[in-house]
XYZ file of C-alpha atoms in Angstrom:
399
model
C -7.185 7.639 -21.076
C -6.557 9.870 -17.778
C -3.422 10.387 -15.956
C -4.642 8.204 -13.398
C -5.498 5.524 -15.336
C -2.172 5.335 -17.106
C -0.559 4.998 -13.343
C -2.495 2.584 -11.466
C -5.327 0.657 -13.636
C -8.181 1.260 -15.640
C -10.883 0.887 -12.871
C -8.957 2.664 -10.462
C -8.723 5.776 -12.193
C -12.085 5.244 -14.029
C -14.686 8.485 -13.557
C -16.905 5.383 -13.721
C -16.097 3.161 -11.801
C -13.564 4.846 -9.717
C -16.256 4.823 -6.793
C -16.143 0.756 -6.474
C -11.836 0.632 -6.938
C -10.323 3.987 -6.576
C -9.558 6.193 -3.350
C -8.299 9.583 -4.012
C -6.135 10.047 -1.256
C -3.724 6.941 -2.231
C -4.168 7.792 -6.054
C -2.932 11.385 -5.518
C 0.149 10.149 -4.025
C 0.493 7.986 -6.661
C -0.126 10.781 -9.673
C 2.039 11.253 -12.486
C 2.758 14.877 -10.880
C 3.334 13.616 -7.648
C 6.129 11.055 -9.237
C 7.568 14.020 -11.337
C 8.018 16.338 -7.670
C 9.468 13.282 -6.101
C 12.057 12.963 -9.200
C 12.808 16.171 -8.900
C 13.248 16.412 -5.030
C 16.136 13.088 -5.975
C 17.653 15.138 -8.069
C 17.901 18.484 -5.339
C 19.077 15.857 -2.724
C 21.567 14.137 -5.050
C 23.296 17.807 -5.856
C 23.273 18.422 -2.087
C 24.358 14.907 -1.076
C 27.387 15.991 -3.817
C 28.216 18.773 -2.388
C 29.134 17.132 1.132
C 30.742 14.422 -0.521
C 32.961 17.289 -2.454
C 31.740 16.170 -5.900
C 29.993 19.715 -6.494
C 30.889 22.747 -5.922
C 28.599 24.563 -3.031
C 27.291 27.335 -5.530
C 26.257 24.719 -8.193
C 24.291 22.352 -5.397
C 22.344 25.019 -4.326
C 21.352 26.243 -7.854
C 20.440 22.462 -8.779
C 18.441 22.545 -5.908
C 17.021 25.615 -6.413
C 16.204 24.880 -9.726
C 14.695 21.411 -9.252
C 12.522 22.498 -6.502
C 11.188 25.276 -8.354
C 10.493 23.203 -12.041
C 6.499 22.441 -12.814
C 7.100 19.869 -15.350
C 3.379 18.587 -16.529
C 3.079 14.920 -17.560
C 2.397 15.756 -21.050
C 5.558 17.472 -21.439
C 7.296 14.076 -20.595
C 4.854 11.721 -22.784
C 6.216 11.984 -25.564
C 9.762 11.096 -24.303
C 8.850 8.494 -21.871
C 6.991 6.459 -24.673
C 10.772 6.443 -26.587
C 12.513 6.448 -23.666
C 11.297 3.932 -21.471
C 11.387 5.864 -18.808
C 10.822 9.705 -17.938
C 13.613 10.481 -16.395
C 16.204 11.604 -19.578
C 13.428 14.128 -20.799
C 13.126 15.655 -17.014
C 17.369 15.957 -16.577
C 17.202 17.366 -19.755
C 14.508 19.942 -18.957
C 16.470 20.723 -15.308
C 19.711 20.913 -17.066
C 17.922 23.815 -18.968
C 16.615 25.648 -16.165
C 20.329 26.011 -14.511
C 23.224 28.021 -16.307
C 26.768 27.333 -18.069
C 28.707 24.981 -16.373
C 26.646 24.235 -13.633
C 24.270 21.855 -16.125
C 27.413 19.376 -15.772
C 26.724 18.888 -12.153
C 23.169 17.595 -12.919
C 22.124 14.377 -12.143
C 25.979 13.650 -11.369
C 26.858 9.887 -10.642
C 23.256 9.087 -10.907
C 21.195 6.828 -13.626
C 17.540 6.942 -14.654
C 16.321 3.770 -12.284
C 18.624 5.233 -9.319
C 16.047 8.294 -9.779
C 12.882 7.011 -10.129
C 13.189 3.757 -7.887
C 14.360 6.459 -5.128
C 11.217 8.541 -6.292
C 8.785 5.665 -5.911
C 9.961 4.540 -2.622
C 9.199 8.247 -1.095
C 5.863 7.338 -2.561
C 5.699 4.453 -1.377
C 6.518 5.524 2.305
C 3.306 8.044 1.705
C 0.766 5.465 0.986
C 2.126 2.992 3.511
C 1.133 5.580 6.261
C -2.027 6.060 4.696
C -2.864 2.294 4.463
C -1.484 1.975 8.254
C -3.257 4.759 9.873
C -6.697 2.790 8.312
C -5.882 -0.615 9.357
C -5.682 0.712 13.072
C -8.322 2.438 12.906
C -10.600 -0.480 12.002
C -8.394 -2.581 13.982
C -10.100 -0.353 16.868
C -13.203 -0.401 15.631
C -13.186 -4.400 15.348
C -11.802 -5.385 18.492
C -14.800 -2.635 20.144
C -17.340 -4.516 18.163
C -16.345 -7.749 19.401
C -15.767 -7.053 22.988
C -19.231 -5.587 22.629
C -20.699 -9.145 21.818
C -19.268 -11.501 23.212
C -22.526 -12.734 24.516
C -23.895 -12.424 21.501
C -24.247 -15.854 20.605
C -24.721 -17.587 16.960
C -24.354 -20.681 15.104
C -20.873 -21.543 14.208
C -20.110 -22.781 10.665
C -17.303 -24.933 9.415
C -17.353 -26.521 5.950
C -20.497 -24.716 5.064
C -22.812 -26.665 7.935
C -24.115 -25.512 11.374
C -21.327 -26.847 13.853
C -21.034 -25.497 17.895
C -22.457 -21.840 19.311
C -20.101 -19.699 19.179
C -20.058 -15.588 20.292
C -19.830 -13.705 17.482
C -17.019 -11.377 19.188
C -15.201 -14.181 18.552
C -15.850 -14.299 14.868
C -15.277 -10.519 15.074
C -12.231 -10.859 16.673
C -10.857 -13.359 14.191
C -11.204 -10.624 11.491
C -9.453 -8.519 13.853
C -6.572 -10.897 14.677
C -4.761 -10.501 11.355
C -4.927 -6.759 10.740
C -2.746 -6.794 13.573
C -0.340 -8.886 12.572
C -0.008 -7.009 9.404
C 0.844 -3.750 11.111
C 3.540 -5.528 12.663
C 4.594 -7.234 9.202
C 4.824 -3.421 7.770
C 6.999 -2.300 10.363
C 9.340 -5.328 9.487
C 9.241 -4.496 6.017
C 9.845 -1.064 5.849
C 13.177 -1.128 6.610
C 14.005 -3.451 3.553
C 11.680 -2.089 0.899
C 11.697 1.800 1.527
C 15.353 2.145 0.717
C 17.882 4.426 -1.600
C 18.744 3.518 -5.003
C 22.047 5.328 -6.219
C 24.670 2.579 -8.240
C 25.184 4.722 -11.466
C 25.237 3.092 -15.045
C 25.894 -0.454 -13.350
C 25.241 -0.757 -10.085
C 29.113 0.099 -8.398
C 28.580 4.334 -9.010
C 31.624 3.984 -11.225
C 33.666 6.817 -11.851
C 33.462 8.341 -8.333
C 36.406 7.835 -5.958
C 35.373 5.340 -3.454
C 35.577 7.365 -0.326
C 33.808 10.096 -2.169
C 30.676 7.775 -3.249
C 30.741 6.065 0.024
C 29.591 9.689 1.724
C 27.456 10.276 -1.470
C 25.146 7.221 -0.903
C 25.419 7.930 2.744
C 24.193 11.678 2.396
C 21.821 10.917 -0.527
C 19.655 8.354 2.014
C 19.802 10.072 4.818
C 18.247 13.241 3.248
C 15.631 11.181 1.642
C 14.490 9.919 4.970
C 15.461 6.100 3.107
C 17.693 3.268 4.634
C 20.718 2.960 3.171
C 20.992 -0.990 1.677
C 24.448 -2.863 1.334
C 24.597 -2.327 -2.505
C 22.152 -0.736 -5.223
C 19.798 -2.930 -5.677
C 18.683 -2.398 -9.424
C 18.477 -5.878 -9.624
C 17.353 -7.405 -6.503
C 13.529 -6.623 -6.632
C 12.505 -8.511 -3.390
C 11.952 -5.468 -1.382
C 8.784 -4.855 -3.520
C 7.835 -8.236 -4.087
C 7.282 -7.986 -0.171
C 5.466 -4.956 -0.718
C 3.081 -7.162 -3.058
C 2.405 -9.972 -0.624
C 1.922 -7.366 1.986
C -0.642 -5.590 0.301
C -2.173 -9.300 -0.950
C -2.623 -10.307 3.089
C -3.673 -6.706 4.216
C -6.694 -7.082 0.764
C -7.191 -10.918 1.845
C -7.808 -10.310 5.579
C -10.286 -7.489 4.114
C -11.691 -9.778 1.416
C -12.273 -13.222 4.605
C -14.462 -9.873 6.575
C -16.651 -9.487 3.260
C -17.328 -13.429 2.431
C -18.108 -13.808 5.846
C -20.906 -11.120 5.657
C -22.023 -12.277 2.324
C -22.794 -15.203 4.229
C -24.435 -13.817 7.283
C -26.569 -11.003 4.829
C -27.952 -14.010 3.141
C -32.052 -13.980 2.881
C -32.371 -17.231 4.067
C -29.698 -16.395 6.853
C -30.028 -12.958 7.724
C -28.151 -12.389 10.535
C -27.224 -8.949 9.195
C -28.275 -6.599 7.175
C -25.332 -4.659 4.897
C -26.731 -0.745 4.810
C -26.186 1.160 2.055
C -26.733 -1.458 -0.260
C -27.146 -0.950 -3.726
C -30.104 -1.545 -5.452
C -31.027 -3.692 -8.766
C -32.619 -2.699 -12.198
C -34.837 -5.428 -12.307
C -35.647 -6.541 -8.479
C -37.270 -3.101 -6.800
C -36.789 -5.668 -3.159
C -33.393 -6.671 -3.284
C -30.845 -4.682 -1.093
C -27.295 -6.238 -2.748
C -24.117 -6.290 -0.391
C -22.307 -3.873 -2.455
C -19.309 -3.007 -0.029
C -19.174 -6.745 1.371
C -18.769 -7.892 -2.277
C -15.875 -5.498 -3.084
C -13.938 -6.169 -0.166
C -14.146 -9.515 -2.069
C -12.987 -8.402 -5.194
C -10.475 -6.411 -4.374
C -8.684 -9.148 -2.886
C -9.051 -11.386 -5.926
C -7.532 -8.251 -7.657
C -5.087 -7.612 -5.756
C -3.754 -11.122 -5.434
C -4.008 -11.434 -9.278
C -1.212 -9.099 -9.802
C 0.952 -10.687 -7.077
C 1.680 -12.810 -9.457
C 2.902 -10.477 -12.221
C 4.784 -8.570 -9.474
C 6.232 -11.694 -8.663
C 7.307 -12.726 -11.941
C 9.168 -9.101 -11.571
C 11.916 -10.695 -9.260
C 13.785 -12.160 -12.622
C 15.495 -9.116 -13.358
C 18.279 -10.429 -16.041
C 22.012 -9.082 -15.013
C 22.616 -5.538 -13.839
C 19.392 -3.796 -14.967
C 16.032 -5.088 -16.858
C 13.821 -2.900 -18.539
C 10.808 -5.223 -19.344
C 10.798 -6.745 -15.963
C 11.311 -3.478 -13.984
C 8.213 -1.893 -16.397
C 5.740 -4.301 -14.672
C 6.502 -3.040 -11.277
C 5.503 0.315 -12.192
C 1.973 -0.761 -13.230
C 1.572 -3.835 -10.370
C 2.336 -1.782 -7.044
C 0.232 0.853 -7.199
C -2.568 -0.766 -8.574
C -2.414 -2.848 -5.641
C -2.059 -0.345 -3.248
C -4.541 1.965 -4.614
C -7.244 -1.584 -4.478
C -6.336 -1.983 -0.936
C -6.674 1.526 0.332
C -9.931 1.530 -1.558
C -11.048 -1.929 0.593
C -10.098 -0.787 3.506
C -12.128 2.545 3.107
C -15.143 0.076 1.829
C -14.568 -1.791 4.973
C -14.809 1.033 7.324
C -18.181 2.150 5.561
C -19.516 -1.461 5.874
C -19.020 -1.045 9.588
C -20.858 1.861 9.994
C -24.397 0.766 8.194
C -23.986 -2.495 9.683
C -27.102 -3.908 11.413
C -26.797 -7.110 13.800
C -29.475 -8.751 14.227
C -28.800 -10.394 17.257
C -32.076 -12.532 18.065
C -31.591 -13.736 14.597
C -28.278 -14.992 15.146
C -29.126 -16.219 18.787
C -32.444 -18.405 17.894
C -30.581 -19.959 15.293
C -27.632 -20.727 17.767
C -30.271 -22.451 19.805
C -29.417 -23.113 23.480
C -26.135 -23.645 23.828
C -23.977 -20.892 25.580
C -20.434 -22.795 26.093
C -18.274 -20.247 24.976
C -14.957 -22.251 26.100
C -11.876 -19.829 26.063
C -13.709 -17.717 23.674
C -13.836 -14.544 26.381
C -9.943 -15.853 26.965
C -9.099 -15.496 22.629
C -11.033 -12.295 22.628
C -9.232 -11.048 25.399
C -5.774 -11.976 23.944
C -7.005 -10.070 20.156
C -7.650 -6.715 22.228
C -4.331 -6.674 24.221
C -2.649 -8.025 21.245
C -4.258 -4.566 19.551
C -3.325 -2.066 22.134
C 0.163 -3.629 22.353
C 0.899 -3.365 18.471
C -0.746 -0.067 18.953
C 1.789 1.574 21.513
C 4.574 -0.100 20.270
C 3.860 0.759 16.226
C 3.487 4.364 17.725
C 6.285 4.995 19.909
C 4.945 4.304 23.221
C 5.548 1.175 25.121
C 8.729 -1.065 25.589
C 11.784 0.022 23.661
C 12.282 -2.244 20.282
C-alpha cells in the first residue's frame, strides 16, 4: 500500500484509479512527509514560543529550532513506532531529542503532548488545502456566473419532479449551480476562525506544570507563530471545529455533485441538450460517449457525504483525550478533502468540453419566452459573486 493511500483512501492514492478520485496538489499537502515537516515546524515554534515565555533558555530554543528544521525524518522510519504507538509523534521527539546535545534534549517538546503536536500540525495543513479548495471554487464561481449571463436567452424546458414544467433560461439553471458556491466561500471564511486553531493543553488539557502567567504567554506565542487562532481552552476534546470542516467539504462536494446530475440529465440520448466532451468510451458499445466527469462529480459527493458520518460520530470524544475516536479523524478529513478538490478540478474540465446545444434545448422549450425575474435572480447571483469576491479578498467594505 503507498504512502498516499495509507493517508487519505485507497482510491485516492490509487496509481489506478487515482485519475477518477485523487488530485495531486491537495494529496501532497496532505503526505505523510508533509505531516512529518509540519510536526517538526510545532516543535521549532513551541521551543521559540518557550523561550519568550522564559521556559527555555535562548541558546537551547534556537538549537531546537535549528535542529527540527533541519531533521528529514522519512515515513518509514516512523512506521514501525506509529503502529505501537498510536501516533507518530513519540518516535519523532525521540529522533529530535537525538539530533540536539546534553541538556538541551530536556527542553524538547517542553509542556507539550503528542495530540497538542499533531492536531497543531494538521490544522497548518489544513489551512493549505483550504486555500487550494477556495482559490477553485472562485474560479468556477467565475466561470459559472459568465456562462449564465451568457444565456440568459437561451431558453429550455424547465423540469420539476422529473416532467416538462414552464420555459425557463438556462442562465438561470446555470446560475442556480452558481448560487451556492458562493455561499460556501462565505461559510469558509466563517469557519476558519474556529477550526484552524492551536492545540497546546499538555498531558490533560490545563498545560500543567507551567506557572500560569508563564503558559498564558506560551499558548499566546505558540499561535501566533503558527499563523493559528488562539481558542479559549485546548480543545483535545471538543472536535466540532472539524466536524464543521466535514459538513463544509459535504456542501462544497454536494453543490458539485447537483451540477453533475443535472448534466446527466441534459447529456441524455433521448434529451440531448448537451453533449459532455471528453467522454469516456465503452468496451462493448464503439457509439456510446459516457459522461465520465458529470458522473464523478456525482460520486464524489456520495463519498464524501458517506464519511460525514464517521467524522461525525468523531465528536464523542470520551473525557480529556480519546484515542479511537480521534484515529477516525485522521483518515475522514483528508479523504474528504482530497474527493472534493478532485470534483472541483473534474468540474472545471467538464466546463471546458462542454457543448450546448442551444436549438435543442430551445425547440423543446417550445414558444414560451416569459422569463419572469429570471434576468432579476441572475443579476442578483453575479453581484452576489463579485461581492463575496472583493470582500473574501480584501477589497471592498471593511468586515
Amino acid at each position: 500500500m503507498s504512502e498516499h493511500e495509507r493517508e487519505t483512501g485507497l482510491f485516492t492514492g490509487s496509481v489506478l484509479f487515482g485519475g477518477l478520485w485523487s488530485d495531486g496538489e491537495v494529496t501532497e499537502l496532505l503526505s505523510d512527509r508533509t505531516l512529518i515537516g509540519a510536526m517538526l515546524e510545532v516543535e521549532a515554534v513551541l521551543a521559540e514560543a518557550g523561550q519568550v515565555a522564559g521556559l527555555v533558555p535562548a541558546a537551547a530554543a534556537a538549537a531546537i529550532a535549528a535542529a527540527a528544521r533541519g531533521l528529514d525524518i522519512a515515513p518509514e522510519m516512523l512506521a514501525a513506532a506509529t503502529a505501537r504507538d498510536g501516533v507518530p509523534v513519540p518516535a519523532m521527539v525521540q529522533r529530535l531529542r537525538r539530533a540536539v546535545t546534553g541538556e538541551v534534549a530536556g527542553f524538547v517538546h517542553l509542556g507539550a503532548t503528542s495530540q497538542d503536536v499533531l492536531d497543531s500540525a494538521m490544522m497548518r495543513q489544513a489551512a493549505q488545502v483550504l486555500a487550494v479548495i477556495d482559490r477553485r471554487l472562485a474560479q468556477l464561481v467565475a466561470r459559472l456566473t459568465a456562462l449564465a449571463d451568457a444565456h440568459r436567452a437561451t431558453m429550455m424546458a424547465g423540469r420539476t419532479r422529473g416532467q416538462i414544467a414552464l420555459p425557463v433560461p438556462l442562465g438561470l439553471r446555470i446560475a442556480g449551480w452558481a448560487a451556492p458556491l458562493i455561499r460556501h466561500r462565505r461559510r469558509l471564511t466563517e469557519l476558519q476562525p474556529r477550526l484552524l486553531v492551536a492545540t497546546l493543553g499538555g498531558p490533560v488539557g490545563s498545560l500543567s506544570g507551567i506557572d500560569p502567567d508563564a503558559a498564558a504567554r506560551l499558548e499566546a506565542e505558540f499561535a501566533a507563530r503558527l499563523g493559528l487562532t488562539l481558542p479559549p481552552m485546548p480543545g483535545h476534546a471538543q472536535r466540532d471545529g472539524l466536524a464543521e470542516l466535514g459538513s463544509w467539504l459535504s456542501l462544497v462536494a454536494g453543490a458539485l455533485g447537483k451540477i453533475g446530475a443535472d448534466l446527466l440529465i441534459m447529456a441524455r440520448s433521448e434529451i440531448a441538450e448537451v453533449r459532455i466532451g471528453g467522454a469516456g468510451g465503452s468496451s462493448a458499445m464503439p457509439h456510446k460517449r459516457n459522461p465520465v466527469r458529470a458522473e464523478l462529480l456525482v460520486a464524489a459527493a456520495r463519498e464524501v457525504a458517506g464519511r460525514l458520518g464517521a467524522l461525525h460520530g468523531a465528536l464523542i470524544h470520551a473525557e480529556e483525550r480519546d484515542g479511537a475516536a480521534w484515529t477516525v479523524e485522521w483518515q475522514s478529513w483528508p479523504a474528504m478533502a482530497v474527493a472534493t478538490a478532485a470534483a472541483l478540478n473534474h468540474a472545471g474540465g467538464l466546463l471546458d468540453d462542454l457543448e450546448i446545444d442551444v436549438p435543442a434545448m430551445q425547440a423543446r422549450a417550445g414558444d414560451g419566452d416569459d422569463r419572469g425575474s429570471a434576468n432579476r435572480f441572475i443579476d442578483r447571483v453575479i453581484a452576489d459573486a463579485s461581492h463575496a469576491d472583493g470582500r473574501l479578498s480584501g477589497e471592498g467594505e471593511d468586515a
